[in-house]
XYZ file of N, CA and C in Angstrom:
741
model
N -13.095 -10.087 12.051
C -13.076 -9.470 11.416
C -13.297 -9.593 10.151
N -14.118 -8.917 9.556
C -14.857 -8.426 8.624
C -13.869 -8.475 7.127
N -13.975 -9.440 6.249
C -13.368 -9.044 4.984
C -12.810 -7.834 4.764
N -11.813 -7.708 3.995
C -11.327 -6.595 3.566
C -10.329 -6.674 2.217
N -10.916 -6.058 0.995
C -10.802 -5.917 -0.045
C -9.586 -4.261 -0.809
N -8.494 -3.959 -0.479
C -8.087 -2.861 -0.400
C -7.337 -2.915 -1.768
N -7.769 -1.778 -2.444
C -6.698 -1.647 -4.315
C -5.830 -0.701 -4.002
N -4.846 -0.607 -4.720
C -3.914 0.314 -4.317
C -3.777 0.853 -5.579
N -4.420 2.745 -5.791
C -4.356 3.063 -6.933
C -3.231 4.399 -7.009
N -2.844 5.008 -8.020
C -2.214 6.295 -8.201
C -2.812 7.175 -9.417
N -4.072 6.991 -9.504
C -4.455 8.084 -10.592
C -6.681 7.910 -10.061
N -6.923 8.895 -10.614
C -8.202 9.379 -10.317
C -8.542 8.316 -11.102
N -8.317 7.939 -12.510
C -8.705 6.607 -13.249
C -8.738 4.895 -12.332
N -8.016 5.493 -11.550
C -7.914 3.781 -11.482
C -8.664 3.931 -9.929
N -8.990 4.771 -9.133
C -9.494 4.831 -8.154
C -10.843 4.773 -8.364
N -11.716 5.120 -9.646
C -13.084 5.042 -9.728
C -12.971 3.337 -10.320
N -12.066 3.297 -11.577
C -12.050 1.500 -11.643
C -11.967 1.091 -10.571
N -11.504 0.992 -9.604
C -11.234 0.087 -8.640
C -12.206 0.080 -7.444
N -13.569 0.938 -7.511
C -14.276 1.239 -6.719
C -15.620 0.532 -7.739
N -15.446 0.342 -8.763
C -16.545 -0.014 -9.984
C -16.370 -1.373 -9.601
N -15.052 -1.983 -9.277
C -14.909 -3.309 -9.470
C -15.188 -3.970 -7.910
N -15.233 -3.040 -6.970
C -15.676 -4.085 -5.707
C -14.753 -3.565 -4.804
N -14.072 -2.724 -4.720
C -12.698 -2.490 -3.303
C -13.578 -1.518 -2.495
N -13.123 -2.359 -1.489
C -13.744 -1.965 -0.253
C -13.261 -0.788 0.233
N -11.703 -0.743 0.413
C -11.128 0.300 0.522
C -9.995 0.656 -0.352
N -9.522 2.029 -0.527
C -8.224 2.430 -1.429
C -6.914 3.048 -0.706
N -6.141 2.176 -1.213
C -4.471 3.323 -0.835
C -4.086 3.772 -1.979
N -4.049 5.203 -1.304
C -3.886 6.630 -2.786
C -2.318 6.308 -2.448
N -1.688 6.491 -3.821
C -0.189 6.917 -3.601
C 0.352 7.313 -5.211
N 1.360 8.016 -5.062
C 1.594 8.390 -6.293
C 3.226 7.330 -7.147
N 3.819 7.179 -7.907
C 4.463 6.534 -8.550
C 4.731 5.009 -8.124
N 3.162 4.400 -8.571
C 3.217 2.807 -8.125
C 4.466 1.969 -8.943
N 4.771 2.304 -10.202
C 5.669 1.521 -10.854
C 7.185 1.029 -9.966
N 7.514 2.236 -8.669
C 8.403 2.084 -8.256
C 8.365 1.693 -6.930
N 7.094 0.831 -6.706
C 6.565 0.782 -4.785
C 6.337 1.686 -4.418
N 5.679 3.040 -4.947
C 4.564 4.007 -4.596
C 5.668 5.077 -3.723
N 5.633 6.230 -3.848
C 5.449 7.672 -2.775
C 4.382 8.260 -2.181
N 4.674 9.168 -1.348
C 3.336 9.924 -1.201
C 2.641 10.794 -2.554
N 1.319 10.590 -2.377
C 0.578 11.274 -3.568
C 0.248 13.099 -3.202
N -0.015 13.267 -4.193
C 0.039 15.008 -4.620
C -1.689 15.225 -3.470
N -1.983 16.337 -2.888
C -3.056 17.167 -2.048
C -4.146 16.813 -3.020
N -3.885 17.346 -4.390
C -5.013 17.884 -5.216
C -5.611 16.433 -5.690
N -4.646 15.345 -6.055
C -4.845 13.834 -6.539
C -5.905 13.547 -5.225
N -5.472 13.901 -3.954
C -6.045 12.883 -3.028
C -7.941 13.993 -2.906
N -7.791 14.980 -3.270
C -9.112 15.588 -3.214
C -9.690 15.216 -4.206
N -9.212 15.222 -5.169
C -9.899 14.485 -6.863
C -10.439 13.087 -6.357
N -9.998 12.185 -5.622
C -10.240 10.717 -5.857
C -11.453 10.725 -4.968
N -11.376 11.762 -3.722
C -12.686 11.582 -2.706
C -13.785 12.238 -3.047
N -13.845 13.205 -4.241
C -14.998 14.016 -4.920
C -15.380 12.387 -5.626
N -14.703 11.426 -5.703
C -15.358 10.665 -7.201
C -15.175 9.294 -6.598
N -14.710 9.132 -5.264
C -15.601 7.181 -4.816
C -16.034 8.050 -3.277
N -16.315 6.565 -2.826
C -17.433 6.703 -1.946
C -16.840 5.543 -0.811
N -15.574 4.967 -0.988
C -15.374 3.937 -0.067
C -13.998 4.709 0.622
N -13.976 4.403 1.582
C -12.752 4.563 2.640
C -11.320 4.651 1.898
N -10.633 5.791 1.983
C -9.258 6.386 1.120
C -8.209 6.136 2.358
N -7.403 5.621 2.578
C -5.984 5.789 2.930
C -4.756 6.019 2.045
N -3.844 6.982 2.486
C -2.910 7.343 2.165
C -1.293 7.244 2.309
N -0.738 6.135 1.005
C 0.533 5.771 1.463
C 1.208 7.054 1.654
N 1.954 7.463 2.956
C 3.248 8.441 2.588
C 4.674 7.734 3.049
N 5.209 8.030 1.854
C 6.825 7.766 1.654
C 7.124 8.882 0.982
N 8.136 9.386 1.611
C 8.930 10.767 1.121
C 9.930 10.603 -0.066
N 10.061 9.245 -0.935
C 11.166 8.622 -1.670
C 11.154 7.052 -2.154
N 11.169 6.717 -3.161
C 11.357 5.041 -2.979
C 12.876 4.798 -2.810
N 12.921 3.586 -2.213
C 14.297 2.817 -1.758
C 13.976 2.422 -0.595
N 14.833 2.671 0.122
C 14.903 1.605 1.813
C 13.790 2.730 2.538
N 13.750 1.971 4.117
C 13.500 3.284 4.977
C 13.449 3.779 6.333
N 15.040 4.019 5.653
C 16.056 4.767 6.809
C 15.726 6.308 6.560
N 15.151 7.313 6.979
C 15.117 8.313 6.381
C 15.860 9.385 7.036
N 16.627 10.424 6.852
C 17.491 11.498 7.032
C 16.475 12.345 7.711
N 16.995 13.283 8.260
C 15.912 14.158 9.413
C 15.024 15.176 8.334
N 15.616 15.561 7.187
C 14.531 15.970 6.013
C 13.879 15.368 5.822
N 13.940 14.179 5.555
C 12.963 13.132 4.747
C 11.861 12.826 6.189
N 12.457 12.598 7.435
C 11.369 12.528 8.534
C 10.547 13.598 8.512
N 11.355 14.868 8.442
C 10.376 15.955 8.794
C 9.064 16.135 6.976
N 9.657 15.523 6.576
C 8.634 15.974 4.873
C 7.648 15.131 5.523
N 8.004 13.369 5.748
C 6.943 12.925 6.444
C 6.035 13.524 7.639
N 6.784 13.818 8.622
C 5.759 14.317 9.270
C 4.130 15.725 8.888
N 4.991 16.418 8.089
C 4.510 17.444 7.438
C 3.544 16.772 6.464
N 3.632 15.316 5.983
C 2.492 15.074 4.951
C 1.381 14.584 5.981
N 2.037 13.749 7.063
C 0.908 13.486 7.875
C -0.318 13.755 8.461
N 0.462 15.249 9.108
C -0.001 16.626 9.111
C -1.364 16.584 8.151
N -0.439 17.264 7.088
C -1.495 17.626 6.256
C -2.604 16.536 5.584
N -2.726 15.563 5.201
C -3.231 14.376 4.953
C -4.761 14.395 6.307
N -4.197 14.097 7.310
C -4.797 14.267 8.579
C -5.937 15.317 8.288
N -5.085 16.037 8.335
C -6.201 17.449 8.118
C -7.490 17.283 7.106
N -6.609 16.656 5.785
C -7.545 16.677 4.741
C -8.503 15.765 4.644
N -8.798 14.904 5.872
C -9.328 14.114 6.646
C -9.545 12.846 5.095
N -8.329 12.466 5.770
C -7.989 10.990 5.383
C -8.685 10.032 6.324
N -8.734 8.711 5.541
C -9.299 7.443 6.527
C -8.465 6.782 7.090
N -6.972 7.028 6.455
C -5.958 6.476 7.548
C -4.458 6.656 6.945
N -3.560 6.622 7.375
C -2.138 6.293 6.982
C -1.474 5.235 6.734
N -0.626 4.957 5.813
C 0.185 3.672 5.343
C 1.405 4.391 5.490
N 1.865 4.130 6.831
C 3.758 4.069 7.051
C 4.652 3.150 7.251
N 5.392 3.500 7.706
C 6.771 2.777 8.300
C 8.287 3.264 8.087
N 8.795 3.239 8.902
C 10.079 3.879 9.361
C 11.233 2.702 10.193
N 12.715 2.623 9.408
C 12.972 1.592 10.098
C 14.503 2.506 10.757
N 15.038 1.532 11.686
C 16.462 1.967 12.490
C 17.491 1.065 11.453
N 18.828 1.520 11.643
C 19.969 1.033 10.701
C 20.171 -0.338 10.834
N 19.324 -1.088 12.144
C 19.774 -2.373 12.332
C 18.714 -2.852 12.043
N 17.432 -2.499 11.301
C 16.450 -3.040 10.482
C 15.331 -3.533 11.453
N 15.066 -2.638 12.671
C 13.980 -2.610 13.404
C 13.261 -1.558 13.303
N 11.756 -1.883 13.627
C 10.943 -0.862 13.616
C 11.449 0.733 14.212
N 11.528 1.686 14.059
C 11.881 2.511 14.488
C 10.481 3.332 15.448
N 10.537 3.070 16.927
C 9.190 3.013 17.608
C 9.207 4.148 17.660
N 10.248 5.119 17.948
C 10.236 6.655 18.135
C 9.653 7.630 17.295
N 10.086 6.962 16.449
C 9.468 7.807 14.759
C 8.371 7.209 14.568
N 7.879 6.073 14.732
C 6.556 5.845 14.392
C 5.726 6.428 15.702
N 5.977 6.702 16.753
C 5.227 6.827 17.447
C 4.729 8.295 17.193
N 6.223 9.360 16.592
C 5.570 10.737 16.579
C 4.247 10.608 15.217
N 4.646 10.323 14.352
C 3.635 9.862 13.039
C 2.595 9.883 13.666
N 2.270 8.561 14.322
C 0.868 8.198 14.839
C 0.472 9.045 15.558
N 0.837 9.679 16.665
C 0.236 10.961 17.316
C -0.230 12.279 16.227
N 0.681 12.352 15.057
C 0.450 13.523 14.130
C -0.862 13.259 13.262
N -1.626 11.950 13.400
C -2.076 11.290 12.829
C -3.484 11.524 12.919
N -3.564 12.172 14.352
C -5.025 12.568 15.199
C -6.010 11.349 15.482
N -5.675 10.523 15.039
C -6.573 8.892 15.602
C -6.875 8.599 14.107
N -6.475 8.853 13.126
C -7.464 8.255 11.937
C -6.735 6.474 11.586
N -6.713 5.511 10.647
C -6.898 4.517 10.724
C -4.896 4.320 10.674
N -4.230 3.667 10.925
C -2.921 3.404 10.725
C -2.216 1.788 9.831
N -1.888 2.007 9.093
C -1.461 0.687 8.538
C 0.293 0.917 8.518
N 1.020 -0.241 8.635
C 2.349 -0.257 8.419
C 2.468 -1.250 7.137
N 3.363 -0.281 6.580
C 3.307 -1.130 5.055
C 4.657 -1.941 4.814
N 4.928 -2.035 3.649
C 5.567 -3.353 3.836
C 7.277 -2.971 4.000
N 7.319 -1.888 4.888
C 8.851 -2.050 4.979
C 8.899 -2.623 6.502
N 7.610 -3.368 7.010
C 7.589 -4.655 7.726
C 8.251 -6.058 6.865
N 8.308 -6.020 5.399
C 8.764 -7.119 5.326
C 10.305 -6.927 4.816
N 10.872 -5.806 5.124
C 12.059 -6.010 4.985
C 13.260 -5.352 6.415
N 12.112 -5.606 7.751
C 12.484 -5.967 8.507
C 13.141 -6.733 9.143
N 14.142 -6.859 10.220
C 14.811 -8.039 10.336
C 14.212 -8.915 11.677
N 13.234 -8.804 12.379
C 12.891 -9.809 13.293
C 11.087 -9.236 12.671
N 10.263 -10.317 12.014
C 8.856 -9.709 12.128
C 7.797 -10.176 12.665
N 8.406 -11.044 13.900
C 7.615 -11.773 15.153
C 7.502 -10.274 15.749
N 8.548 -10.067 16.040
C 8.736 -8.730 16.980
C 8.808 -7.557 16.611
N 8.483 -7.137 15.346
C 8.065 -5.707 14.775
C 6.228 -5.890 15.167
N 5.435 -7.137 14.610
C 4.496 -7.011 14.701
C 3.909 -7.376 16.757
N 4.870 -7.084 17.346
C 4.455 -6.746 18.350
C 4.794 -5.276 18.664
N 5.804 -4.713 18.285
C 5.500 -3.085 18.253
C 4.686 -2.352 17.874
N 4.274 -3.530 16.195
C 3.129 -2.517 16.229
C 1.916 -2.100 17.162
N 1.793 -3.695 17.652
C 0.854 -3.321 18.477
C 0.544 -2.834 19.574
N 1.659 -2.749 20.140
C 2.334 -1.902 21.304
C 1.717 -0.091 20.722
N 2.414 0.246 19.431
C 2.148 1.668 19.154
C 0.827 2.082 18.612
N -0.263 0.896 18.947
C -1.678 1.259 18.100
C -1.964 1.284 17.181
N -1.094 0.294 16.178
C -1.439 0.413 14.638
C -2.483 -0.696 14.312
N -3.516 -0.292 13.522
C -4.746 -1.572 13.243
C -4.536 -2.125 11.810
N -3.343 -2.003 11.206
C -3.160 -2.717 10.405
C -1.482 -3.129 10.064
N -1.177 -4.276 9.417
C 0.172 -4.731 9.059
C 0.038 -5.216 7.195
N 0.421 -4.554 6.514
C 0.822 -4.977 5.113
C 2.011 -6.019 4.786
N 1.607 -6.680 4.440
C 2.415 -7.924 4.059
C 2.663 -8.902 3.415
N 3.848 -9.365 2.639
C 3.935 -10.409 1.870
C 4.152 -11.757 2.299
N 4.578 -11.509 3.663
C 5.513 -12.434 4.319
C 6.608 -12.375 4.245
N 7.220 -11.112 4.045
C 8.763 -11.024 3.866
C 9.285 -12.172 2.389
N 8.421 -11.862 1.626
C 8.477 -12.733 0.089
C 8.003 -11.624 -0.820
N 8.491 -11.967 -2.078
C 8.270 -10.905 -3.217
C 7.147 -10.983 -3.586
N 6.460 -12.191 -3.319
C 4.636 -12.507 -3.672
C 4.218 -13.269 -2.123
N 3.051 -12.721 -1.870
C 2.499 -13.538 -0.348
C 2.031 -14.931 -0.699
N 1.547 -15.227 -2.431
C 2.216 -16.489 -2.238
C 3.224 -17.417 -1.302
N 4.072 -16.765 -2.027
C 5.504 -17.396 -1.607
C 5.509 -17.122 -0.241
N 5.107 -16.076 0.417
C 5.352 -15.856 2.153
C 4.324 -16.277 2.737
N 3.739 -17.030 2.279
C 2.621 -17.836 2.785
C 2.532 -18.751 4.602
N 3.327 -18.894 4.729
C 3.758 -19.853 5.478
C 3.934 -18.593 6.897
N 4.583 -17.609 6.685
C 4.948 -16.589 7.630
C 3.764 -16.101 7.769
N 2.655 -15.610 6.927
C 1.777 -15.145 6.687
C 1.077 -15.558 8.010
N 0.772 -17.378 7.488
C -0.425 -17.634 8.999
C 0.637 -17.506 9.910
N 1.467 -18.045 10.186
C 2.322 -17.510 11.829
C 1.984 -15.880 12.441
N 2.236 -15.152 11.023
C 1.928 -13.466 12.048
C 0.071 -13.636 12.068
N -0.597 -14.393 11.220
C -1.762 -14.226 11.955
C -2.548 -15.422 12.535
N -1.855 -15.901 13.329
C -1.948 -16.381 14.670
C -1.755 -15.606 15.705
N -0.352 -15.491 15.625
C 0.579 -14.195 16.691
C -0.481 -13.256 16.605
N -0.971 -12.459 15.607
C -1.930 -11.307 15.833
C -2.869 -11.765 16.559
N -4.082 -13.185 16.541
C -5.113 -13.154 17.007
C -5.517 -12.036 17.480
N -6.353 -11.145 16.542
C -7.085 -10.012 16.551
C -6.735 -8.879 17.276
N -5.404 -8.960 17.489
C -5.051 -7.334 18.308
C -4.640 -6.550 16.946
N -4.561 -7.070 15.895
C -3.669 -6.209 14.610
C -4.227 -7.141 13.387
N -4.238 -6.452 12.663
C -5.035 -6.837 11.148
C -4.050 -7.384 10.202
N -3.925 -8.734 9.599
C -2.682 -8.957 8.716
C -3.517 -9.407 7.522
N -2.705 -7.944 6.738
C -3.379 -7.859 5.280
C -2.066 -8.301 4.214
N -3.059 -9.215 3.533
C -1.862 -9.609 2.762
C -1.596 -9.014 1.386
N -0.299 -9.150 1.077
C 0.088 -7.419 -0.253
C 1.301 -8.402 -1.128
N 0.912 -8.226 -2.396
C 2.114 -8.749 -3.165
C 1.910 -9.957 -4.095
N 1.683 -9.217 -5.445
C 1.025 -10.355 -6.558
C -0.397 -11.210 -6.080
N -1.311 -10.497 -5.569
C -2.123 -10.293 -5.164
C -3.620 -9.951 -6.144
N -4.002 -11.758 -6.639
C -5.420 -11.546 -7.527
C -6.562 -12.571 -7.219
N -7.470 -12.605 -7.703
C -8.588 -13.843 -7.546
C -7.809 -14.855 -6.834
N -7.055 -15.603 -8.176
C -6.415 -16.557 -7.710
C -5.411 -17.049 -6.259
N -4.803 -15.654 -6.283
C -3.941 -15.840 -5.050
C -4.868 -16.079 -3.751
N -5.528 -15.163 -3.365
C -6.831 -15.201 -2.563
C -7.490 -16.380 -2.158
N -7.139 -17.141 -3.217
C -8.542 -18.634 -3.211
C -7.444 -19.340 -2.913
N -6.052 -19.350 -3.077
C -5.194 -20.286 -2.282
C -4.669 -19.745 -1.069
N -4.315 -18.399 -0.711
C -4.025 -17.891 0.308
C -4.914 -18.405 1.555
N -5.789 -18.235 1.503
C -7.021 -17.930 2.526
C -7.059 -19.630 3.208
N -7.004 -20.376 2.945
C -6.925 -21.653 3.698
C -5.539 -21.984 4.257
N -4.709 -21.519 3.771
C -3.660 -21.799 4.587
C -2.553 -20.488 5.463
N -3.679 -19.468 5.173
C -3.603 -18.357 6.110
C -4.104 -18.213 7.000
N -5.724 -18.140 6.756
C -6.900 -17.686 7.714
C -7.014 -16.283 7.302
N -6.245 -15.540 6.490
C -6.220 -14.515 6.352
C -7.115 -13.865 5.404
N -7.622 -12.557 5.951
C -9.096 -11.946 5.318
C -9.506 -10.631 4.345
N -7.870 -10.334 4.795
C -7.819 -8.973 4.519
C -6.945 -8.761 3.389
N -7.250 -8.388 2.015
C -6.078 -8.487 0.913
C -6.036 -6.902 0.593
N -4.706 -6.748 -0.188
C -4.358 -5.692 -0.908
C -3.483 -5.968 -2.290
N -4.657 -5.275 -3.366
C -3.934 -5.458 -4.171
C -3.800 -4.310 -5.234
N -3.262 -4.153 -6.863
C -2.800 -3.219 -7.589
C -4.192 -3.179 -8.778
N -4.057 -4.665 -9.264
C -5.433 -5.234 -10.253
C -4.585 -4.514 -11.494
N -3.465 -3.654 -11.245
C -2.910 -2.891 -12.657
C -2.877 -4.039 -13.928
N -3.213 -3.116 -15.149
C -3.046 -3.670 -16.673
C -2.305 -2.786 -16.903
N -1.869 -3.113 -18.331
C -0.561 -2.340 -19.448
C -1.364 -1.820 -20.597
N -1.661 -0.192 -20.612
C -2.331 0.011 -21.846
C -1.649 0.899 -22.644
N -1.581 1.103 -23.511
C -0.749 1.386 -24.700
C -1.406 3.231 -24.640
N -0.518 3.919 -24.527
C -0.881 5.237 -24.849
C -1.379 5.962 -26.049
N -2.461 6.797 -26.203
C -2.637 7.190 -27.175
C -2.162 8.393 -28.359
N -0.502 8.599 -27.954
C -0.017 9.010 -28.457
C 0.386 8.572 -30.038
N 0.226 9.474 -31.138
C 0.770 8.567 -32.256
C 1.841 9.117 -32.434
N 2.556 10.553 -32.449
C 4.192 10.667 -32.919
C 4.900 10.108 -31.170
N 5.915 9.472 -31.587
C 6.823 8.680 -30.751
C 7.928 9.205 -30.648
N 9.165 9.526 -29.738
C 10.454 9.819 -29.941
C 10.917 8.320 -29.082
N 10.680 7.404 -29.844
C 10.977 6.263 -29.164
C 12.443 5.979 -28.105
N 13.326 6.818 -28.805
C 14.898 6.425 -28.218
C 15.395 7.716 -26.784
N 14.235 8.201 -26.290
C 14.421 9.423 -25.258
C 13.984 8.563 -24.121
N 14.202 8.499 -22.940
C 13.650 8.133 -21.656
C 13.563 8.885 -20.507
N 12.560 9.284 -20.253
C 12.518 10.137 -19.043
C 12.673 9.799 -17.543
N 12.775 8.475 -17.962
C 13.125 7.985 -16.438
C 13.829 6.826 -16.165
N 13.286 5.772 -15.520
C 13.897 4.410 -15.761
C 13.425 3.731 -17.182
N 14.879 3.544 -17.736
C 14.884 2.967 -18.994
C 14.196 2.177 -19.512
N 13.467 0.986 -18.357
C 13.268 -0.374 -18.551
C 11.165 0.008 -18.479
N 11.228 1.347 -18.568
C 9.681 1.697 -18.506
C 9.524 2.508 -20.008
N 8.727 1.886 -20.361
C 8.369 2.715 -21.746
C 7.411 3.697 -21.326
N 7.538 5.087 -22.289
C 7.121 6.005 -21.968
C 5.349 6.381 -22.455
N 5.361 5.108 -23.551
C 4.298 5.095 -24.138
C 3.044 4.024 -23.308
N 3.482 3.545 -21.872
C 2.787 2.502 -21.415
C 2.145 3.097 -20.180
N 0.716 2.902 -19.971
C 0.258 3.391 -19.081
C -0.400 1.940 -18.223
N -0.252 2.362 -16.528
C -0.703 1.384 -15.963
C -1.986 1.946 -15.205
N -2.973 0.956 -15.341
C -4.187 1.194 -14.880
C -5.072 0.485 -14.172
N -5.882 0.244 -13.031
C -6.303 -0.663 -12.307
C -7.753 -1.272 -13.097
N -7.734 -2.580 -13.651
C -8.253 -3.389 -14.212
C -9.670 -3.678 -13.499
N -10.514 -3.143 -13.968
C -12.258 -3.794 -12.922
C -12.388 -5.312 -13.038
N -12.188 -5.666 -14.193
C -12.375 -7.053 -13.965
C -11.397 -8.105 -12.961
N -10.132 -7.471 -12.769
C -9.438 -7.662 -12.157
C -10.064 -7.878 -10.503
N -10.440 -6.449 -10.258
C -10.959 -6.724 -9.017
C -11.963 -7.300 -8.777
N -13.068 -7.108 -9.651
C -14.024 -7.550 -9.646
C -13.960 -9.168 -8.963
N -13.091 -9.568 -10.076
C -12.771 -11.502 -9.833
C -12.363 -11.490 -8.188
N -11.687 -10.347 -7.766
C -10.950 -10.128 -6.300
C -12.046 -10.737 -5.697
N -12.763 -9.617 -5.622
C -14.017 -9.699 -4.736
C -15.074 -10.607 -4.330
N -15.302 -11.268 -5.819
C -16.178 -12.152 -6.131
C -15.990 -13.620 -5.194
N -14.162 -13.629 -5.027
C -13.841 -14.840 -4.523
C -13.686 -14.673 -2.642
N -13.251 -13.524 -2.396
C -13.286 -12.812 -0.714
C -15.266 -13.427 -0.527
N -15.797 -13.118 -1.366
C -17.343 -13.249 -1.152
C -17.461 -14.763 -0.483
N -17.156 -15.179 -1.218
C -16.979 -16.901 -0.948
C -16.695 -17.383 0.100
N -15.595 -16.927 0.663
C -14.755 -17.098 1.873
C -15.395 -17.329 3.004
C-alpha cells in the first residue's frame, strides 16, 4: 500500500493550507476542537471547488460517545446519502453497541447508503471493547480503513497495539494512525509499527483580528477562547509529508 498523509480540516482555509503542505487526502469535519462533527454541505462544496486532493467526510451527529438514538441514527443515514450524492470520495463513520462492540447492523446500513465510496472506521474504534474483534468486523463489512491511536490518547502511546493491528490486518484493511501525529511522531511510529498511513490536523492557534473584545462572555466551552482561531499549518503538514517521503 502506498503511503497516505490525511489532514483533518474544518474550514476552507485549513483545507487549502493542508493541500499546499502536501496532504494526500482531506478529512472534512466541523467542530474540530470537540472531536469533530458532520460538516455543512456548502462547506464541502467550497472545499471541493478549491482543492484537488480526495476529500472524505466525517459523519458524526454530535460530540460524545458513539451510541446513537433512533433519531441520531436517522440523521446519520441522511447525511451519508447526501454526501455520497454530492460526490465525496469517502465517508468516515462509527457506531457502537451499549456493550462497546461495533454495531454491525447499523454500520452495514450506512455502508450500503454510501454507494460504493471509500469507508473509514473512525476513532469509535479506540473506545470499543475488543479492537482485534472490531478489526475483523470492519473487514467483513467491507471497510477499507481504520483510523486509530491504538486505543490511547496518542498514537505514539498506542504504538504497541498499532503494530499488532498492522500485523493482523495483513493488507486486508488499512491501519491509519491518528492522534498527536506530526513529523516526529511519524518518524518514531513507522519503525515500531510498519504503519504507512497517517492522519493529522497540523493545527496552530491564531489570534482573532477582533479589536474590541468582551472577555467575560463565553459562547461555548469556557476553556476555549472566543478570540482564538484554529487553522492547519502549512509547515506542519509539509514536515510530515517530508518524513513520509523518506520512509
